[in-house]
Every structure is written in structure tokens, then in C-alpha cells.
Short mmCIF file of C-alpha atoms and ligand atoms in Angstrom, two decimals:
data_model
loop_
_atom_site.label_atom_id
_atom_site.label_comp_id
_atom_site.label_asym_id
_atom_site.label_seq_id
_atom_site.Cartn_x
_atom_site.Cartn_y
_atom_site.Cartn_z
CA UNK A 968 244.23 240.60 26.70
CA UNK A 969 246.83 241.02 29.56
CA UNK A 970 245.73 244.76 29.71
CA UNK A 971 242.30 244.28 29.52
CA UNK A 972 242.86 242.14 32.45
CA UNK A 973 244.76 244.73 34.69
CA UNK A 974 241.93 247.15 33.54
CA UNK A 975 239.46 245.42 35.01
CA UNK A 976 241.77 244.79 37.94
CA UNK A 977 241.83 248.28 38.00
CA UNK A 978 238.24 249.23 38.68
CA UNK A 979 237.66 246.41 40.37
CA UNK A 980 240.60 248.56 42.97
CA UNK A 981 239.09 251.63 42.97
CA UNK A 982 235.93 250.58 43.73
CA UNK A 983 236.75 248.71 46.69
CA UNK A 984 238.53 251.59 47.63
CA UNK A 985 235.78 253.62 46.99
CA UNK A 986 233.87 251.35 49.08
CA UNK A 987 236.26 251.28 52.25
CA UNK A 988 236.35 254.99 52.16
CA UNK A 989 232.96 255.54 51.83
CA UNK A 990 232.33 253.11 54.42
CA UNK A 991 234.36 255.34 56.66
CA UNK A 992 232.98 258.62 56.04
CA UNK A 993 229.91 257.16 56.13
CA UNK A 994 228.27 258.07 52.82
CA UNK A 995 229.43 254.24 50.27
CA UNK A 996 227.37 255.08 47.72
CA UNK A 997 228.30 258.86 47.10
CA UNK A 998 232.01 258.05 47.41
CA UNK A 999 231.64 254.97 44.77
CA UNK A 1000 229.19 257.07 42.32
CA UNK A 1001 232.53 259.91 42.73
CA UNK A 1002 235.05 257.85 41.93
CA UNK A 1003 232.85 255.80 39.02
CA UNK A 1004 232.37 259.73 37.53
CA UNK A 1005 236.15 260.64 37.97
CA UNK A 1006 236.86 256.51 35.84
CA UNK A 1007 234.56 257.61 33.26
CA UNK A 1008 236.25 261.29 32.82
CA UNK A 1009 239.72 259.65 32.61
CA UNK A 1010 238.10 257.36 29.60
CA UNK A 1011 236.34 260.47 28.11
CA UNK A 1012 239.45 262.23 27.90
CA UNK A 1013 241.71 259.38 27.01
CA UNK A 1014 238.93 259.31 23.82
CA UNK A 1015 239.40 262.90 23.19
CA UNK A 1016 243.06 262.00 22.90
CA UNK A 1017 242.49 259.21 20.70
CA UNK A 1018 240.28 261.00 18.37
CA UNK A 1019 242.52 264.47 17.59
CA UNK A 1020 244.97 262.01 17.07
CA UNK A 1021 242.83 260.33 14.69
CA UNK A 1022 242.00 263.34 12.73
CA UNK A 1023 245.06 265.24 12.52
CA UNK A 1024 246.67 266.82 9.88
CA UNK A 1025 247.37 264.71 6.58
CA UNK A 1026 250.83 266.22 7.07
CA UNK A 1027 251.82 264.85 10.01
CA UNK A 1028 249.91 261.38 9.12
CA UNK A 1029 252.80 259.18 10.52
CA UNK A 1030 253.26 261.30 13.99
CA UNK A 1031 253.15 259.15 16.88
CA UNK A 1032 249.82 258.19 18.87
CA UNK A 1033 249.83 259.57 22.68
CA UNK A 1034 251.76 258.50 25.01
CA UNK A 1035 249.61 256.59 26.70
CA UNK A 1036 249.28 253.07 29.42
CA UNK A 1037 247.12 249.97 29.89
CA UNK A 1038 244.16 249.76 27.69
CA UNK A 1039 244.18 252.77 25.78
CA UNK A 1040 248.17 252.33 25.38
CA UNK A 1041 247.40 249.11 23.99
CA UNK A 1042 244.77 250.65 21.63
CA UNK A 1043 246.93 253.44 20.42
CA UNK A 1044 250.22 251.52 19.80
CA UNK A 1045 247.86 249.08 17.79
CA UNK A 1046 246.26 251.61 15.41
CA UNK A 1047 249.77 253.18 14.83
CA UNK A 1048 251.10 249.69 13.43
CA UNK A 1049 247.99 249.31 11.68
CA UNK A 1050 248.68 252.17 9.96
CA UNK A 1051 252.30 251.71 9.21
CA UNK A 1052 251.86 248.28 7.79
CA UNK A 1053 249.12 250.02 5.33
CA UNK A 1054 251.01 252.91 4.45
CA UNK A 1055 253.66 250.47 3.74
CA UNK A 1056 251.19 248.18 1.48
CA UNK A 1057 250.36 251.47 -0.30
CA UNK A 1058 253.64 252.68 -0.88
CA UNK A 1059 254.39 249.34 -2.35
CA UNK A 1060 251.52 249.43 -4.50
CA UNK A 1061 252.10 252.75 -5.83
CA UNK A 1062 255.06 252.04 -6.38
CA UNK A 1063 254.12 249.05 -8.87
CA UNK A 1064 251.27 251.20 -10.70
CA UNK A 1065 254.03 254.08 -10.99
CA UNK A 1066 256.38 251.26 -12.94
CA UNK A 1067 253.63 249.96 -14.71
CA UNK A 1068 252.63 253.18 -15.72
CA UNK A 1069 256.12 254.26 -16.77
CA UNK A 1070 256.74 251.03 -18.60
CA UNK A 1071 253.67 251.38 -21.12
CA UNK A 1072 254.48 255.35 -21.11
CA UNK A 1073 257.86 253.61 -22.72
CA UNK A 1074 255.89 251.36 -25.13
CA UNK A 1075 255.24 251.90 -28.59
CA UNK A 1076 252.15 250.65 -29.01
CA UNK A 1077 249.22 252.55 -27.29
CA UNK A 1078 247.31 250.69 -24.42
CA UNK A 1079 244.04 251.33 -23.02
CA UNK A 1080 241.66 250.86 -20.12
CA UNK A 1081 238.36 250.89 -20.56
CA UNK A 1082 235.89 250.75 -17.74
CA UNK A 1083 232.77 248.69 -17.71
CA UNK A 1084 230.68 251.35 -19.20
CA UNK A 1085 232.84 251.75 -21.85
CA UNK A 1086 234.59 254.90 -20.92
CA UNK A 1087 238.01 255.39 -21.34
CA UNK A 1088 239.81 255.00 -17.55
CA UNK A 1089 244.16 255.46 -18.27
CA UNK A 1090 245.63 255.42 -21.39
CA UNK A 1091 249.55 255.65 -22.33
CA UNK A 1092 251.78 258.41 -24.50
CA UNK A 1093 251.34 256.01 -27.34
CA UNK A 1094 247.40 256.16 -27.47
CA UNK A 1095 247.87 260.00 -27.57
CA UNK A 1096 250.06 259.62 -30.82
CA UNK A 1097 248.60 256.62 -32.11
CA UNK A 1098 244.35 257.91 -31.75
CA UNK A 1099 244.69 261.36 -30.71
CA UNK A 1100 243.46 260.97 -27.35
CA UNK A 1101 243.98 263.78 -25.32
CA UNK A 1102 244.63 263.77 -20.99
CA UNK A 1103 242.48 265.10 -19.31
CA UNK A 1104 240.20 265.95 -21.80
CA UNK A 1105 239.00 262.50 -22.81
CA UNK A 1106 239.04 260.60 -19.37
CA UNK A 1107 235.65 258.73 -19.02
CA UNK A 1108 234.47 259.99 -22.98
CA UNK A 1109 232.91 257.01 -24.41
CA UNK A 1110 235.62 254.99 -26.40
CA UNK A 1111 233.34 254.50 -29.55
CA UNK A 1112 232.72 257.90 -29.71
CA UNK A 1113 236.37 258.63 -29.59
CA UNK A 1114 237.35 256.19 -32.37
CA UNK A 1115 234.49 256.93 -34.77
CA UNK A 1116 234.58 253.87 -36.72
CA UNK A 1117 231.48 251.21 -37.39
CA UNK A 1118 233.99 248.23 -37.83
CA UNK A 1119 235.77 249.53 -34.71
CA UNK A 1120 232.16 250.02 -32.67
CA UNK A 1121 230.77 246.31 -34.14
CA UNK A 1122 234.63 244.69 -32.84
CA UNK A 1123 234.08 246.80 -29.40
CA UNK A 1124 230.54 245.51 -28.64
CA UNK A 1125 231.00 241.64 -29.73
CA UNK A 1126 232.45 240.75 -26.92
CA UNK A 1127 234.54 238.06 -28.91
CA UNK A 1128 238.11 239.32 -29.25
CA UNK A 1129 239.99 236.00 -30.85
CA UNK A 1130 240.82 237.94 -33.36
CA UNK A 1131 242.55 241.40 -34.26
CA UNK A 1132 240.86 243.99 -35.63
CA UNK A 1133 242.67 246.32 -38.39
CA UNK A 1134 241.52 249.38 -39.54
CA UNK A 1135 242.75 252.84 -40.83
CA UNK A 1136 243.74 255.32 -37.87
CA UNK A 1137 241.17 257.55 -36.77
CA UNK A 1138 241.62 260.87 -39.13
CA UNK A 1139 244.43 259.59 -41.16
CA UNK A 1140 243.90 257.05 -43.83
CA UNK A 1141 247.43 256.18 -44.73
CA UNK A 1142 248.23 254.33 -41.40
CA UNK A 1143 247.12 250.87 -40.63
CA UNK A 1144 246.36 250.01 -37.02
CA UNK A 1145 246.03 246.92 -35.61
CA UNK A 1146 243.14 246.56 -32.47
CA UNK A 1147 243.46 243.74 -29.94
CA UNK A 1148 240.87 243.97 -26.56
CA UNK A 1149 240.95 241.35 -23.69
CA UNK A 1150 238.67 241.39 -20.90
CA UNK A 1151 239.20 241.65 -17.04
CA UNK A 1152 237.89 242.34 -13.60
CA UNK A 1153 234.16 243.42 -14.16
CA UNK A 1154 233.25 243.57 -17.68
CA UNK A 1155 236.57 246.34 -17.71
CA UNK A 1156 238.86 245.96 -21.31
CA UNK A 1157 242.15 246.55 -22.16
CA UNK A 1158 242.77 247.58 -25.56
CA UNK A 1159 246.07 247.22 -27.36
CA UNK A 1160 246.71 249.62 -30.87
CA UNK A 1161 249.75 248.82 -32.65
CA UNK A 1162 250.86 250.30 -35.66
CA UNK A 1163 250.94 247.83 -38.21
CA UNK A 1164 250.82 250.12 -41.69
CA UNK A 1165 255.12 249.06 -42.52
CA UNK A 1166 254.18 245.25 -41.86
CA UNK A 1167 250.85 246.37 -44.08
CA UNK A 1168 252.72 247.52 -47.23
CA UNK A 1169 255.20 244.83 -46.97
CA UNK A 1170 252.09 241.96 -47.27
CA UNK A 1171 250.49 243.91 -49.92
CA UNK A 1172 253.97 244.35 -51.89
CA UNK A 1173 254.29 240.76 -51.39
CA UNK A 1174 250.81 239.63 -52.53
CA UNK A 1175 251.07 242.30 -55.53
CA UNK A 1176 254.74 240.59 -56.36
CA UNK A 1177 253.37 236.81 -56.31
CA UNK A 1178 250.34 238.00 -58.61
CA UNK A 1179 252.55 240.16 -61.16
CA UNK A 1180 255.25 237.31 -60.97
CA UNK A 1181 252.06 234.69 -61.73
CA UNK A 1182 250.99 236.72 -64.55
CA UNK A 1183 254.14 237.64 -66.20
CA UNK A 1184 255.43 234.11 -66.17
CA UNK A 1185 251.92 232.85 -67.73
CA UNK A 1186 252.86 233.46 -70.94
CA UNK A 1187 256.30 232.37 -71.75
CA UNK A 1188 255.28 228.75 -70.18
CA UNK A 1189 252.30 228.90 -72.75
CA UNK A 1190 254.60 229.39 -75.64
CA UNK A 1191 257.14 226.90 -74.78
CA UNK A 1192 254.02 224.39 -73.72
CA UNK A 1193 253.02 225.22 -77.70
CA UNK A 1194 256.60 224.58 -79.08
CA UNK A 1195 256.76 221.63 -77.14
CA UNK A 1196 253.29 220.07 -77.82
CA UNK A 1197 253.96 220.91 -81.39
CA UNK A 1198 257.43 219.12 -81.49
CA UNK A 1199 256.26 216.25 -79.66
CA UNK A 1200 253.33 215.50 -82.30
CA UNK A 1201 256.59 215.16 -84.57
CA UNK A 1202 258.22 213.03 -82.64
CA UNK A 1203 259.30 210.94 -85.00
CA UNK A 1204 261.12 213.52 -86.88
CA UNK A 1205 263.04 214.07 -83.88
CA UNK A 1206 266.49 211.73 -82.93
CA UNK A 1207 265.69 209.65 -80.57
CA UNK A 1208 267.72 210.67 -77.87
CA UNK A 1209 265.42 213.59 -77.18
CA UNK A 1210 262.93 211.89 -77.35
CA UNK A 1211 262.86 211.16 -73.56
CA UNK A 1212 264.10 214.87 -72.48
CA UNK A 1213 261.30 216.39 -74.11
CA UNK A 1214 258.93 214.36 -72.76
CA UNK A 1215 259.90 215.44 -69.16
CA UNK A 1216 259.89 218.83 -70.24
CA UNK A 1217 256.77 218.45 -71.43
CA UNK A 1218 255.77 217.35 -67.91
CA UNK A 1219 257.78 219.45 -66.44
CA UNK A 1220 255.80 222.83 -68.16
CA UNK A 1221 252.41 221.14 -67.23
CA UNK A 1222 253.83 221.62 -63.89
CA UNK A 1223 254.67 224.74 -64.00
CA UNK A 1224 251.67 225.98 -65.86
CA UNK A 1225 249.59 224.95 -62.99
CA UNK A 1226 252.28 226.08 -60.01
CA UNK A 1227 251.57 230.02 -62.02
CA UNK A 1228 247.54 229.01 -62.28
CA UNK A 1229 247.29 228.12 -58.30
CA UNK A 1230 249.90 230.74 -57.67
CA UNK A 1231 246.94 233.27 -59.79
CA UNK A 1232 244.22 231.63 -57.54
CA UNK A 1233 245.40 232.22 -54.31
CA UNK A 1234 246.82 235.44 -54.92
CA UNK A 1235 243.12 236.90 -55.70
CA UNK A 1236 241.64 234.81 -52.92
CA UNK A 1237 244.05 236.79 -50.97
CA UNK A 1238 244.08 240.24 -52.61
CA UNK A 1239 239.67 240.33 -53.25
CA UNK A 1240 237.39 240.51 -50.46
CA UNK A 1241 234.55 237.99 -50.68
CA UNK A 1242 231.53 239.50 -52.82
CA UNK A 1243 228.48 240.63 -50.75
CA UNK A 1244 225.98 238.76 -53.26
CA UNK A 1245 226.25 235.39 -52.84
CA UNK A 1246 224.97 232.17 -54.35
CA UNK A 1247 221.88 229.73 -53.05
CA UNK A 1248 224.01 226.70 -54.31
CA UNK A 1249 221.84 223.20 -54.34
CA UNK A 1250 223.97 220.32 -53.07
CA UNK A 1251 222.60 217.56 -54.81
CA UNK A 1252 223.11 219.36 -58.44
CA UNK A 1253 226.51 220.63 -57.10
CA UNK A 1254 228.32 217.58 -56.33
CA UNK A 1255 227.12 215.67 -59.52
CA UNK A 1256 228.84 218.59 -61.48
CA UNK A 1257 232.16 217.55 -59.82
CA UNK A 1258 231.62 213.81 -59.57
CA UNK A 1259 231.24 214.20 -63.58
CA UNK A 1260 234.23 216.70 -63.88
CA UNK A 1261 236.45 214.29 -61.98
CA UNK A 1262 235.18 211.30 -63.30
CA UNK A 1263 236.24 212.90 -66.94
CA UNK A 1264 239.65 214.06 -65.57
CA UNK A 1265 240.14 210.07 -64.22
CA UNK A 1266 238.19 208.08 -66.92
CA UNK A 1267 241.21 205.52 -66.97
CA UNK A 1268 240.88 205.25 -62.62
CA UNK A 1269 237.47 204.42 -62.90
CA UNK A 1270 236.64 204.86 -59.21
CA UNK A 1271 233.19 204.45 -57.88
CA UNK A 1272 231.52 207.68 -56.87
CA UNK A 1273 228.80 208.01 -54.09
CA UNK A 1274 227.21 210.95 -53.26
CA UNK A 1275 224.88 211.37 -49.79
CA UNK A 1276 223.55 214.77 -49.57
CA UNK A 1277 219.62 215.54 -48.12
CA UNK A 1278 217.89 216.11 -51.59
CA UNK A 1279 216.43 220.21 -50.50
CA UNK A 1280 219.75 221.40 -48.54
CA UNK A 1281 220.98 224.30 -50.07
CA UNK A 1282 224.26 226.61 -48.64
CA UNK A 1283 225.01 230.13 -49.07
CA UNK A 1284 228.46 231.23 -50.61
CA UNK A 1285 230.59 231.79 -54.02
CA UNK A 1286 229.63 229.06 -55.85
CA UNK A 1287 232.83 229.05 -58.35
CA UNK A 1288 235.02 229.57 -54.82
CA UNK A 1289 233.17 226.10 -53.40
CA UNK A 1290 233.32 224.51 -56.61
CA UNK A 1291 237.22 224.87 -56.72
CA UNK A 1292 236.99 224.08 -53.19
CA UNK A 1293 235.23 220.85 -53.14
CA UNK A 1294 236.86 220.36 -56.65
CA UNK A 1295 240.07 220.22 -55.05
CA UNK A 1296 239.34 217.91 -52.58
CA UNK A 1297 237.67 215.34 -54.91
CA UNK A 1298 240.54 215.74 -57.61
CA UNK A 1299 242.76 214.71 -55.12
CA UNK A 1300 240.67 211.55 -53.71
CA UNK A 1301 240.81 210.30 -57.33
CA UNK A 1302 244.30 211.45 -57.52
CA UNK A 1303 245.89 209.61 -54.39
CA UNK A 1304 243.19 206.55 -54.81
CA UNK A 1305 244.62 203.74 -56.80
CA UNK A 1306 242.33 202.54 -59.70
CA UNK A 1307 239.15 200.95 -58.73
CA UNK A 1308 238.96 203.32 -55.66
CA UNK A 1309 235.28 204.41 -54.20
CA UNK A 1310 234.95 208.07 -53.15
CA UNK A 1311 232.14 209.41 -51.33
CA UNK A 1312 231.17 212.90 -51.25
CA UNK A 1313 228.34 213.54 -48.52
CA UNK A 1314 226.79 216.75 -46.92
CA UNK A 1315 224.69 216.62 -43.54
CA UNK A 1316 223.81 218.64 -40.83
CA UNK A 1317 225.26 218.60 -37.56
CA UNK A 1318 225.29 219.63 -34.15
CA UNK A 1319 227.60 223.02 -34.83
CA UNK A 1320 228.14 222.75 -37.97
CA UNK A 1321 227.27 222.05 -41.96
CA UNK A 1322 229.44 219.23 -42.51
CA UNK A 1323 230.66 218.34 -46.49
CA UNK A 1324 233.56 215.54 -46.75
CA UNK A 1325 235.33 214.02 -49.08
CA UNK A 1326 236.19 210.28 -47.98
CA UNK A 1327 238.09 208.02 -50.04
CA UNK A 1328 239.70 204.32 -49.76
CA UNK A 1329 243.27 205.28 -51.01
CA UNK A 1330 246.80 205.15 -50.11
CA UNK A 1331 246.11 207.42 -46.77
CA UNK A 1332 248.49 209.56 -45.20
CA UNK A 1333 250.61 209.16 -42.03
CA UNK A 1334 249.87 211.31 -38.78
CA UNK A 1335 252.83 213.23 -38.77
CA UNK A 1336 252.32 215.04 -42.05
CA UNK A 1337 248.23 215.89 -41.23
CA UNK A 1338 249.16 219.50 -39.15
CA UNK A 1339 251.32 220.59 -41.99
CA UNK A 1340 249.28 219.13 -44.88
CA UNK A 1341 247.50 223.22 -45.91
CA UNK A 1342 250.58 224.56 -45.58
CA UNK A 1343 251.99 226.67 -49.25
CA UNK A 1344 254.11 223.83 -51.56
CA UNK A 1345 253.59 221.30 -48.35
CA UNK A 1346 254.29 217.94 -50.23
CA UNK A 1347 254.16 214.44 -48.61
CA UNK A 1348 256.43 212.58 -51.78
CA UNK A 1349 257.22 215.11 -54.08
CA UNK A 1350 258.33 212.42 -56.89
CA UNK A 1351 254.77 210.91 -56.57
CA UNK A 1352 253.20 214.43 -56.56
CA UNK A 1353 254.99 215.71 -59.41
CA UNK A 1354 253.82 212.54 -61.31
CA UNK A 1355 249.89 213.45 -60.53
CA UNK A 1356 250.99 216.85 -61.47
CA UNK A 1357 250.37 218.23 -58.10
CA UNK A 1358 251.70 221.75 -57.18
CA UNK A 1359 251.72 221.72 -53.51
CA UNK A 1360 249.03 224.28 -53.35
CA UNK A 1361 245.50 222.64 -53.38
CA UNK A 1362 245.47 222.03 -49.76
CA UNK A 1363 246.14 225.72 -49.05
CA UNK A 1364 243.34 226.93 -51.57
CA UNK A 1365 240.94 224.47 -49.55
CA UNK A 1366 242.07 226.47 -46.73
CA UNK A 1367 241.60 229.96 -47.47
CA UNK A 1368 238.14 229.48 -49.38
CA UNK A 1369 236.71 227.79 -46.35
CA UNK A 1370 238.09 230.45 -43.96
CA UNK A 1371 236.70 233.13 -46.64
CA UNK A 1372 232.89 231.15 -45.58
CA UNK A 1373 233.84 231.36 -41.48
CA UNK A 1374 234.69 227.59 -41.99
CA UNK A 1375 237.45 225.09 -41.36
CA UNK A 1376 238.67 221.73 -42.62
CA UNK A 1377 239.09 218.50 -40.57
CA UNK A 1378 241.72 216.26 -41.96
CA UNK A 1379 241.39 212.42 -40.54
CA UNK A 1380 243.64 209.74 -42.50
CA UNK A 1381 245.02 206.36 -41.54
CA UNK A 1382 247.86 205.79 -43.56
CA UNK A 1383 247.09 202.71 -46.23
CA UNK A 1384 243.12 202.69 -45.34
CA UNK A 1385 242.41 205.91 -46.74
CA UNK A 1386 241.60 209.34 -45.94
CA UNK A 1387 238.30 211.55 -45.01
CA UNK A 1388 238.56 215.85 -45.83
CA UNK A 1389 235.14 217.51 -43.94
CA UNK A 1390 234.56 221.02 -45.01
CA UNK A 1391 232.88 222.23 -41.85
CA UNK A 1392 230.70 225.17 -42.59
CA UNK A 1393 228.71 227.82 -40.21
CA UNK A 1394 224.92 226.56 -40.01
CA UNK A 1395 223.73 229.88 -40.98
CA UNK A 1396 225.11 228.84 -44.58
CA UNK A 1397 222.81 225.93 -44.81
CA UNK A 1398 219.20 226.27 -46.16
CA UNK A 1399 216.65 224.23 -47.05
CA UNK A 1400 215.40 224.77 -50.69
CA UNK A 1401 212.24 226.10 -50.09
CA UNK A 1402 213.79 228.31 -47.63
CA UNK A 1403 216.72 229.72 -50.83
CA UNK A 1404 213.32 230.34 -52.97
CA UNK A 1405 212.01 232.68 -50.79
P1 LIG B 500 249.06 218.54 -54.46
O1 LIG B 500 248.79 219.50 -55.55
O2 LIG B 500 250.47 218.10 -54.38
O3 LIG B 500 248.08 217.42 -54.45
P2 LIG B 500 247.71 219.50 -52.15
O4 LIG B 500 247.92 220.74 -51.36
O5 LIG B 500 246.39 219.32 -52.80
O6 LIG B 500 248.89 219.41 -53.15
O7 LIG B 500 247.96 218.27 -51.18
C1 LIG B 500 249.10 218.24 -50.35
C2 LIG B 500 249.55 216.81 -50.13
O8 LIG B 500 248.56 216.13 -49.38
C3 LIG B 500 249.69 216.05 -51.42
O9 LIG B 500 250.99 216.13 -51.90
C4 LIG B 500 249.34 214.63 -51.04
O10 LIG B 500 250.50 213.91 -50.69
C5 LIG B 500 248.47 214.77 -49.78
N1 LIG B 500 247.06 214.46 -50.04
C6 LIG B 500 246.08 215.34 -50.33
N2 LIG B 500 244.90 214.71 -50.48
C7 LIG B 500 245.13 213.40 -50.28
C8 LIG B 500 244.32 212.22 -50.27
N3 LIG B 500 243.00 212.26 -50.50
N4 LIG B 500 244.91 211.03 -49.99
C9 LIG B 500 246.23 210.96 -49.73
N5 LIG B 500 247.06 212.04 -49.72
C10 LIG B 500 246.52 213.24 -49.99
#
């Protein structure tokens, strides 16, 4: 501003002197139109200046502006910090990307950017091992076309990366990788690969080991459940004193023969994939089928049973999974529900969701246990579990049959008052029965 002022105070000089000598010779207006001509040369060639300077070589980009005074001094010195602070900003930015860069170079899993039109943008060493990419030949190749996979192109274009996606590596079936995209900036992705196919065997060899272990111990606890039953419909041959001890190890093989069956279940629940032909199961029919089941399994309870379900819904899944779903819960509304107890079973449709619960007015359970409750062998009292011949494992069968539809349970239970189990189930599975006859 200062300058600008002595710049004007300047020409405001020059003319005047322009003025007084013109005024002298005789001829103002020539003299002032001269020395207006001979301002506007200085500015042309202080702009000459300015723009060589401008436009010189890349490799003298920091070299100092003109020397220069006043206005255009002013103007130069300005630029030249200009620059300098953004060469610094640059310098500092590089020097993050070059870190960044170096870091995932160091990284064993491969990472990927993927520009909004799905092209591939940078990728790491990693990606090169892990999927074969290759710099510079791939940059800006269409990912999907890269990773020929349908799983891999249906996971890409969803859009809804909550969960992992694992599938064999591109070309080589006997490694596992695991795929995990977030989104940033505009509609750009960054994909993750890790190798998962160690931590892949391991699971497998520890499903496989449950399920042979399951199987292997099935028999022997059928033979000794045959002795036993066999020596305790003799009981009176038998001194009394064992009379007690074989009693509890009568109870005690019940146990264990259904630990090994729910140990069976989940270890195929985990092991098969779910069936692509699937069952139109009626509702109403359904939960008569376990009201009656239970209702024989807890004659001596007698509960009261209600059952609220619209009279045409239908839903979509394995019926024998649901049944030993819904089963569960049921069995263990009559189990934990002193005698005299009323259970309802009811189905509707709501907002979001298919809703089927299991509500009962028993003992309840206290708030603290409910996060933990689906968890494997998870017992609240394990004396008074043991006694209803529990195993632990219901809860966690529940689980993975409902996650095997795309659904979830709800646990709500006041402890004393009683508790409520909703099975909530994707709307798609619900039909109405004319709709399941089509
Ligand atoms: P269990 O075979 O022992 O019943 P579950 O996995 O089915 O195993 O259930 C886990 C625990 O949850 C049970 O030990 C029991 O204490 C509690 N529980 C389950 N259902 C109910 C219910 N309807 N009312 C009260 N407690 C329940």
C-alpha cells in the first residue's frame, strides 16, 4: 500500500514537472504526452522483466526475481515468497506421499486405489505378489477385469463393504485371500488383500477336528448310555450304595450325549453352505409342530401355549434349520419357565423386518449376562443348566441358523418377569401363501 502510494506520488511528480517544463518551452501538452510515453516504457519493460522471470527455466525455478524498486519491487519480492512458501508446502507433501508410499511398499498385505471409474490409480509391492498386478502395465485397467472373479465383481459393485470378502487368488486356487474396500473422496476405493489361506487351514482343521472329535466320541457314550440304562432297570439287584452314583452318571451321559449331538450340529452348520433350494414354510402349521413337540417334551410343566401368526404368511428358508431354530428357542421357554408358565410364539411383519419371538413368563435373566448369552458353552447357572440338561450350545445354534437366513436375534429379559427371543428375518423371506403357490 505504502508503495502504491509513492507510485502515484510519483507520476503525480513527473507530470507536474512535465507541466512546468512544458510551460516553459512553450509546448505543455507535447512535453506531458513525452514524459507519459517514457512512464509507460519504464512499466512495459519492468513487465518484460517480470515475465522472463516468470517463465524461466524449471532449473533455475528458485533464482531470485529482479532487482527491482517501488511497485514492481513490491510485486516481485511478493511472487518470490509466494513461491517459496509453495514449494515448501510441496516439498512437505511429497515428502508425506513418499513415506506413505514406502510404508505400504513395506506392508504385507497389498493395498489399492481405485479411482471413481473403477480403474486401478497406485497400488503397493504386495498387490504385485498378492494379484499379479503389474506397474505400468495395469495403471487405469479396469479392476474387475484384472481380478476376474463374479463374487469379486458382485462385492466391487455393491457398494456395501461391512463385510470381507474371501475368495481364492486370482490364478492360483490354493491361496485364500481376504478383500476389504472402503470408500473416500469422490466415489474413489481403497482396497485391502490380505493373505488369509494359513489362518484358512487352521479354521478348517479346527472345524474338521470338532466334527471328527463329535463323531468318534458318539459311540462310546451310546454304549455306556446302554450299559447304564440296562443296569439301572436292575436296580434293585444292585447294592445300594451305587445306587445314587449311577444315577448321576446316568445324567451325566445324557449330558454328554447331547454336548457331542450340538457339537455335530454346529459343526455342519459351519462346515455346509446353505442349500440353494429352499423351503415355502407356512407359519401357522409350523409353530403348532413345535408347540406339540415341546408340549410332549414338558407334559409334566404343563405351560399354556399361544401362538399369533397371520393365518397366509409364509417364509423362505431350510425348514429343518428353522425348525431346530425356533425349536430351540421354545425348548428353552418351557425349560427356564416354572410349571404353569404361558409361552407365546408369534410372527408379524414389521417395518424392516419379519419378526418371530419366543416370549415367555419365566425366571428371566439379568442384563449383564444378555451380550454374552450366544456365546459357545455360555451358561448363566451351570448347576441349574446341567439339571435341564442344557449344553451351553442352543443359544449359539440360534445364532448361526439365523445369520445363515441374513437374520439376527434380539434378546430382551427382565430378570424374574420373564424373557422375549425375536428371530428377526429379511422381508424378502416373508410371503404370503398365495404368493409361495405361485
Ligand atoms: P442351554 O443348553 O444351557 O439352555 P443355551 O445356549 O440354549 O444353553 O442358553 C444359554 C443360557 O441362556 C442358558 O444356560 C440359560 O441360563 C439362558 N436362557 C436361555 N433361554 C432362556 C429363557 N427363555 N429364560 C431364561 N434363561 C434362558
Amino acid at each position: 500500500m505504502q508503495n502504491w502510494r509513492s507510485e502515484l506520488n510519483r507520476l503525480c511528480v513527473l507530470l507536474s514537472l512535465a507541466a512546468v517544463i512544458g510551460y516553459a518551452v512553450g509546448h505543455v501538452s507535447w512535453v506531458m504526452l513525452v514524459s507519459l510515453c517514457i512512464y509507460y516504457l519504464y512499466n512495459l519493460y519492468q513487465l518484460r522483466r517480470f515475465n522472463l522471470w516468470l517463465n524461466r527455466d524449471s532449473s533455475e525455478s528458485d533464482s531470485e526475481p529482479p532487482e527491482s524498486f517501488g511497485l514492481w519491487g513490491d510485486i516481485f519480492d511478493g511472487i518470490y515468497r509466494l513461491q517459496k512458501q509453495e514449494r515448501r508446502a510441496s516439498s512437505y507433501l511429497a515428502n508425506i506421499i513418499d513415506k506413505a508410499q514406502e510404508s505400504s511398499a513395506a506392508l504385507e498385505m497389498a493395498v489399492v486405489m481405485i479411482n471413481k471409474q473403477g480403474n486401478l490409480d497406485w497400488w503397493n509391492f504386495a498387490a504385485e505378489k498378492l494379484l499379479g498386478l503389474q506397474h505400468p502395465k495395469d495403471r487405469n485397467q479396469s479392476v474387475t477385469n484384472l481380478i476376474r472373479n463374479p463374487s469379486f465383481a458382485e462385492y466391487f459393485h455393491s457398494e456395501s463393504y461391512d463385510e470381507t470378502l474371501k475368495i481364492e487368488a486370482p490364478g492360483e486356487s490354493n491361496k485364500i485371500l481376504e478383500f476389504q474396500i472402503a470408500l473416500f473422496g469422490e466415489n474413489e476405493r481403497l482396497m485391502i488383500v490380505r493373505d488369509i489361506t494359513q489362518l484358512h487351514r487352521l479354521e478348517s482343521m479346527r472345524k474338521d477336528f470338532v466334527g471328527n472329535v463329535s463323531h468318534e466320541l458318539g459311540t462310546p457314550i451310546t454304549v455306556i448310555k446302554g450299559y447304564l440304562e440296562a443296569m439301572l432297570d436292575n436296580l434293585d439287584e444292585l447294592d445300594a450304595k451305587w445306587h445314587k452314583p449311577m444315577q448321576q452318571m446316568q445324567q451325566h451321559s445324557m449330558r454328554m450325549e447331547n454336548i457331542v449331538r450340538d457339537l455335530l450340529v454346529l459343526s455342519s452348520l459351519e462346515t455346509k453352505g446353505l442349500t440353494k433350494t429352499q423351503d415355502a414354510i407356512e407359519l401357522p402349521s409350523f409353530f403348532s409342530e413345535i408347540e406339540n413337540d415341546t408340549q410332549q417334551m414338558f407334559k409334566d410343566k404343563a405351560h399354556t401355549f399361544e401362538l399369533v401368526c397371520p393365518p397366509s404368511l409364509v417364509i423362505v428358508g431350510k425348514r429343518s434349520e428353522l425348525y431346530s431354530a425356533i425349536s430351540n428357542l421354545v425348548v428353552n421357554a418351557a425349560k427356564y419357565t416354572p410349571a404353569g408358565g404361558h409361552i407365546i410364539l408369534s410372527a408379524e411383519i414389521g417395518a424392516d423386518s419379519l419378526n418371530i419371538a419366543v416370549a415367555d413368563n419365566g425366571i428371566g435373566i439379568e442384563s449383564h449376562h444378555l451380550p454374552r448369552l450366544t456365546e459357545r458353552f455360555y451358561r448363566i447357572d451351570e448347576s441349574r443348566s446341567s439339571d435341564t440338561g442344557g449344553t451351553g450350545l442352543g443359544l449359539a445354534i440360534v445364532k448361526h441358523i439365523l445369520a445363515r437366513h441374513e437374520a439376527e436375534l434380539e434378546i430382551q429379559s427382565k430378570y424374574g418377569e420373564g424373557s422375549c427371543f425375536i428371530c428377526k428375518l429379511p422381508l424378502s423371506r416373508a410371503a404370503s401363501h398365495s404368493a409361495a403357490d405361485n
